[in-house]
């Protein structure tokens, strides 16, 4: 495989069978279309390329900026395509809920504008929505923008009608599957693939999966949000079902741990929704067929993208999946007895102690606050770093007297207890902290 | 004679309820049917109810968030959310302050028992307002440099005491990806900060800078995090200039969760979308779409409704804000405030009077439109019950004349609620509302949880219809007692058996 450009590597993704030992279906062969193996990492590579390839020469000549409303994979693919052609890419979005993806986009050179949140007080003078405003901005600019318009562009659907769909047919030896399952985002892939497969098998059953209303699954719309998409046509789907964020993650974990597929939550949602739906069908058919063997069927679902970008999403919802062994010298491991016995010193005594014995005064606040006002002669080790240091051991001699100070004397008390447990001979916490110090009128300096 | 028009929902069209979330005191008060009927008989319809005693719990919830982060600072009630004296006096007896936005609100707060140190003057201000604020010594939340100049001139001219001031700021820009903020007509743009601070320094003999403030009309937490961090940065610049600021005022906008059931709200939104797209009969008067419209089968526009079910609201929202990381300094916002030795000031309006009131309206007439939909006319208008105006969709409770409460006995019926003004537009809500049975003249409808902006904020004297009187309900010896709003002082009540 030798290519002139990475865009030639878009498409021709593998179709991989999921083992019946994993999904438990007896009469249905289930295949995953691995769109995550596209070069930019997702099914959106196809749409991004299809929506730009014809317009690129003109855009390059004019030096246009590519613009799209996207918070994820489309933006990622478009940013890379723009970069390949020396163009700028700008994404306007209000759905950037996954921090890694935002940072990744910035790394890829995308410019991002985030739309404001909903107003708390209803303002009747605020008549149009942010998206309308963005469309107006593009029109008023009178040029300089190549707006790919993924929610309305038929090129989005076409990428799948001429690419993804026919590839599935080819890999199934020209026989269309009986079932096609896809998550609905822009509706581009589900609409395009469904049309291609239906042309070969009018009996094809299409299941569209949406996110449960109160849940957020990156890349999938909720049942209300799909109506905002120009490409969405309810007639495409024989059924629409919803998947919760938890179920999507369950499906994802199965694909990763049992099937060797590094799928993201959208692929997980597709797998979970597919198996749930097909198991129900199988049970119904078993009831009807009175023991007669049902015809073997085939089902295909799409794995949209890869898991790596969603670690914070998973950490937030299912932290146990990222379980870490407990660390040494952790403040979380202190017992109430250790905390109660932690050495502390009140403000007056602390001032005398500092004057007489010059303990190391460690201010645990952030550097910004420390720089603004601090106890003269103190040094700043922000609590997060101090915590890291202590995992490795004592960062100073156990004979060196230490006075720990934090805002109110709570965190410092914990660290005084921990230092004591670690064998330090004289580490004390400043009772009342810097706030108490300030309130008592004791001097704070700014360098 | 024609058969009576059907008033049940056609088969297959399930009623869509939006049941209000009711805390036990408000639920209990709205079950006291006999009392509520005798009150409206005596005092007329509409009638506003306020429950001052609920304020203690609401203040405490915010205080608990302060405590968990070791933060000090005042919780100012945004007075404009409700003009009730009973609520103001009860707040004066609690650990709360008052945020006033007019000279009359300032007079009211002083009369309700707030010492000037517990009052802050905000909003657009007249000279009279500035003078009285300076005269009695309340903190002035300055909107602009021009206002600072005017205040300073007043203080000098009339030899008033030095005034504590906060600087209200706007036009915040965060690091990384730009967040497009809705432009505000209030506050000083950060781009003009230098001029403002120079003026503060120049007027130091008459004003004392105590902090920075922002108030953003958004539910978006990232925008607020950017603003809060910017205020901390501004105050650091103030310290560098030798000023001694003490507080960051993060304004209001904490929100209220109006509905009891998330699933009802979700379902309503879905059905409204279907109705706008023509996939089901309309849910609203004349097919109103609340900002949504269909264009070639695609949904366009933005839903202009308050998110009726908000799992994260009020003190919970403040907690979320305070635990967010500062966008560039990288510490949780509460930690940032605490470490920099700043007090936190907040100005909740709506959230502080959550569950503190209701509006009662009497049913005057029940008839049917030409297409058979029941139309219930109330002795109140849309200005008296501001829920719809604020985009809050919530069902009223039916309190029937016989005092049988709102027991579900005759099956649900979908009705439209019309007001008492001679205007086509005077609908209490544009939504079809489902009631447990068809109401009768003389029944009451109770609109719950209206104390925040939805009670008398928009009430007016058009067509000389009566304005609602306000009654304070409180518990004493295990039963509900009442006083006219103006006759309530927080020395009654709380002699509770339970």
mmCIF file of C-alpha atoms in Angstrom, chain A residues 92 102 106 111-124 126 128-130 132-133 135 152 213-214 223-224 227-232 234 316 364-373 382-384 407-408 410-411 434-435 438 444 446, chain B residues 70 176-182 217-220 223 232-233 236 239-240 253-256 262 265-267 269-270 273-274 277 279 298-307 310 320 329-331 335-336 338-341 343 350 388-391:
data_model
loop_
_atom_site.group_PDB
_atom_site.id
_atom_site.type_symbol
_atom_site.label_atom_id
_atom_site.label_comp_id
_atom_site.label_asym_id
_atom_site.label_seq_id
_atom_site.Cartn_x
_atom_site.Cartn_y
_atom_site.Cartn_z
ATOM 1 C CA UNK A 92 -18.155 26.852 16.143
ATOM 2 C CA UNK A 102 -11.019 20.223 22.521
ATOM 3 C CA UNK A 106 -6.328 23.009 19.304
ATOM 4 C CA UNK A 111 -9.692 27.644 15.827
ATOM 5 C CA UNK A 112 -12.620 27.046 18.154
ATOM 6 C CA UNK A 113 -15.412 29.384 19.121
ATOM 7 C CA UNK A 114 -17.806 28.246 21.812
ATOM 8 C CA UNK A 115 -21.383 29.465 21.796
ATOM 9 C CA UNK A 116 -22.747 31.086 24.967
ATOM 10 C CA UNK A 117 -24.919 29.146 27.419
ATOM 11 C CA UNK A 118 -28.692 29.529 27.616
ATOM 12 C CA UNK A 119 -29.930 32.746 29.264
ATOM 13 C CA UNK A 120 -31.195 32.373 32.829
ATOM 14 C CA UNK A 121 -33.838 35.052 32.293
ATOM 15 C CA UNK A 122 -35.936 34.704 29.178
ATOM 16 C CA UNK A 123 -35.132 37.680 26.974
ATOM 17 C CA UNK A 124 -37.820 38.366 24.361
ATOM 18 C CA UNK A 126 -33.055 37.823 21.929
ATOM 19 C CA UNK A 128 -32.515 34.146 17.170
ATOM 20 C CA UNK A 129 -30.474 31.197 18.166
ATOM 21 C CA UNK A 130 -26.669 31.157 18.073
ATOM 22 C CA UNK A 132 -28.746 31.222 13.023
ATOM 23 C CA UNK A 133 -26.367 33.972 14.044
ATOM 24 C CA UNK A 135 -25.086 31.287 9.470
ATOM 25 C CA UNK A 152 -27.404 19.638 5.543
ATOM 26 C CA UNK A 213 -32.824 12.132 26.642
ATOM 27 C CA UNK A 214 -31.150 13.128 29.860
ATOM 28 C CA UNK A 223 -34.401 11.954 20.088
ATOM 29 C CA UNK A 224 -35.282 15.676 20.091
ATOM 30 C CA UNK A 227 -34.914 16.736 14.268
ATOM 31 C CA UNK A 228 -32.517 19.674 14.072
ATOM 32 C CA UNK A 229 -30.529 17.803 11.449
ATOM 33 C CA UNK A 230 -31.424 18.449 7.837
ATOM 34 C CA UNK A 231 -30.272 14.985 6.742
ATOM 35 C CA UNK A 232 -32.489 13.219 9.276
ATOM 36 C CA UNK A 234 -37.549 9.319 9.971
ATOM 37 C CA UNK A 316 -16.442 11.047 35.180
ATOM 38 C CA UNK A 364 0.386 25.258 50.388
ATOM 39 C CA UNK A 365 -1.782 27.697 48.397
ATOM 40 C CA UNK A 366 -1.594 28.293 44.655
ATOM 41 C CA UNK A 367 1.322 30.385 43.372
ATOM 42 C CA UNK A 368 -0.988 33.205 42.285
ATOM 43 C CA UNK A 369 -2.366 33.625 45.809
ATOM 44 C CA UNK A 370 1.073 33.194 47.350
ATOM 45 C CA UNK A 371 2.535 35.878 45.132
ATOM 46 C CA UNK A 372 -0.227 38.268 46.160
ATOM 47 C CA UNK A 373 0.169 37.957 49.946
ATOM 48 C CA UNK A 382 1.240 24.188 46.114
ATOM 49 C CA UNK A 383 -0.696 21.318 47.726
ATOM 50 C CA UNK A 384 -0.902 19.276 44.503
ATOM 51 C CA UNK A 407 -6.103 28.918 53.734
ATOM 52 C CA UNK A 408 -7.946 27.816 56.908
ATOM 53 C CA UNK A 410 -7.555 22.139 57.359
ATOM 54 C CA UNK A 411 -5.365 20.802 54.566
ATOM 55 C CA UNK A 434 -3.614 32.319 56.269
ATOM 56 C CA UNK A 435 -7.197 33.554 56.645
ATOM 57 C CA UNK A 438 -4.949 37.930 58.076
ATOM 58 C CA UNK A 444 1.400 39.475 55.143
ATOM 59 C CA UNK A 446 3.839 40.897 48.725
ATOM 60 C CA UNK B 70 -14.596 27.586 54.210
ATOM 61 C CA UNK B 176 -7.814 28.876 24.898
ATOM 62 C CA UNK B 177 -10.878 28.633 22.712
ATOM 63 C CA UNK B 178 -12.918 31.827 22.808
ATOM 64 C CA UNK B 179 -16.362 31.552 24.363
ATOM 65 C CA UNK B 180 -18.832 33.782 22.566
ATOM 66 C CA UNK B 181 -20.611 35.563 25.420
ATOM 67 C CA UNK B 182 -23.925 37.312 25.060
ATOM 68 C CA UNK B 217 -27.182 36.176 32.156
ATOM 69 C CA UNK B 218 -26.270 32.621 31.314
ATOM 70 C CA UNK B 219 -26.632 29.118 32.659
ATOM 71 C CA UNK B 220 -23.230 28.280 31.192
ATOM 72 C CA UNK B 223 -18.443 31.586 31.039
ATOM 73 C CA UNK B 232 -9.512 37.651 40.918
ATOM 74 C CA UNK B 233 -6.937 38.940 38.447
ATOM 75 C CA UNK B 236 -4.755 41.394 42.289
ATOM 76 C CA UNK B 239 -3.764 45.117 45.463
ATOM 77 C CA UNK B 240 -0.707 45.934 43.394
ATOM 78 C CA UNK B 253 -28.432 33.035 37.988
ATOM 79 C CA UNK B 254 -28.420 29.838 40.057
ATOM 80 C CA UNK B 255 -31.751 28.712 38.746
ATOM 81 C CA UNK B 256 -34.711 26.820 40.116
ATOM 82 C CA UNK B 262 -37.679 14.703 34.679
ATOM 83 C CA UNK B 265 -40.359 17.320 31.060
ATOM 84 C CA UNK B 266 -38.474 15.137 28.586
ATOM 85 C CA UNK B 267 -41.691 13.770 27.185
ATOM 86 C CA UNK B 269 -40.203 18.439 24.876
ATOM 87 C CA UNK B 270 -40.375 15.469 22.526
ATOM 88 C CA UNK B 273 -41.094 18.884 18.741
ATOM 89 C CA UNK B 274 -43.458 16.409 17.106
ATOM 90 C CA UNK B 277 -43.161 19.215 12.876
ATOM 91 C CA UNK B 279 -46.532 14.801 13.507
ATOM 92 C CA UNK B 298 -36.453 20.162 9.737
ATOM 93 C CA UNK B 299 -36.692 21.754 13.130
ATOM 94 C CA UNK B 300 -35.285 25.285 13.295
ATOM 95 C CA UNK B 301 -35.071 27.980 15.937
ATOM 96 C CA UNK B 302 -34.296 27.570 19.610
ATOM 97 C CA UNK B 303 -36.645 26.459 22.360
ATOM 98 C CA UNK B 304 -37.443 29.677 24.261
ATOM 99 C CA UNK B 305 -38.323 27.941 27.502
ATOM 100 C CA UNK B 306 -36.785 27.810 30.935
ATOM 101 C CA UNK B 307 -35.423 24.283 31.471
ATOM 102 C CA UNK B 310 -33.044 21.350 36.279
ATOM 103 C CA UNK B 320 -20.666 23.148 40.642
ATOM 104 C CA UNK B 329 -4.716 29.575 37.224
ATOM 105 C CA UNK B 330 -5.773 25.954 37.454
ATOM 106 C CA UNK B 331 -7.176 25.826 41.002
ATOM 107 C CA UNK B 335 -9.865 27.397 46.460
ATOM 108 C CA UNK B 336 -8.795 30.368 44.374
ATOM 109 C CA UNK B 338 -10.065 31.248 49.685
ATOM 110 C CA UNK B 339 -6.342 31.246 48.973
ATOM 111 C CA UNK B 340 -6.466 34.831 47.849
ATOM 112 C CA UNK B 341 -8.376 35.728 51.020
ATOM 113 C CA UNK B 343 -15.060 36.656 50.483
ATOM 114 C CA UNK B 350 -35.214 33.267 42.036
ATOM 115 C CA UNK B 388 -45.364 31.748 30.956
ATOM 116 C CA UNK B 389 -43.685 35.109 30.456
ATOM 117 C CA UNK B 390 -40.543 33.674 32.014
ATOM 118 C CA UNK B 391 -40.819 30.549 29.916
#
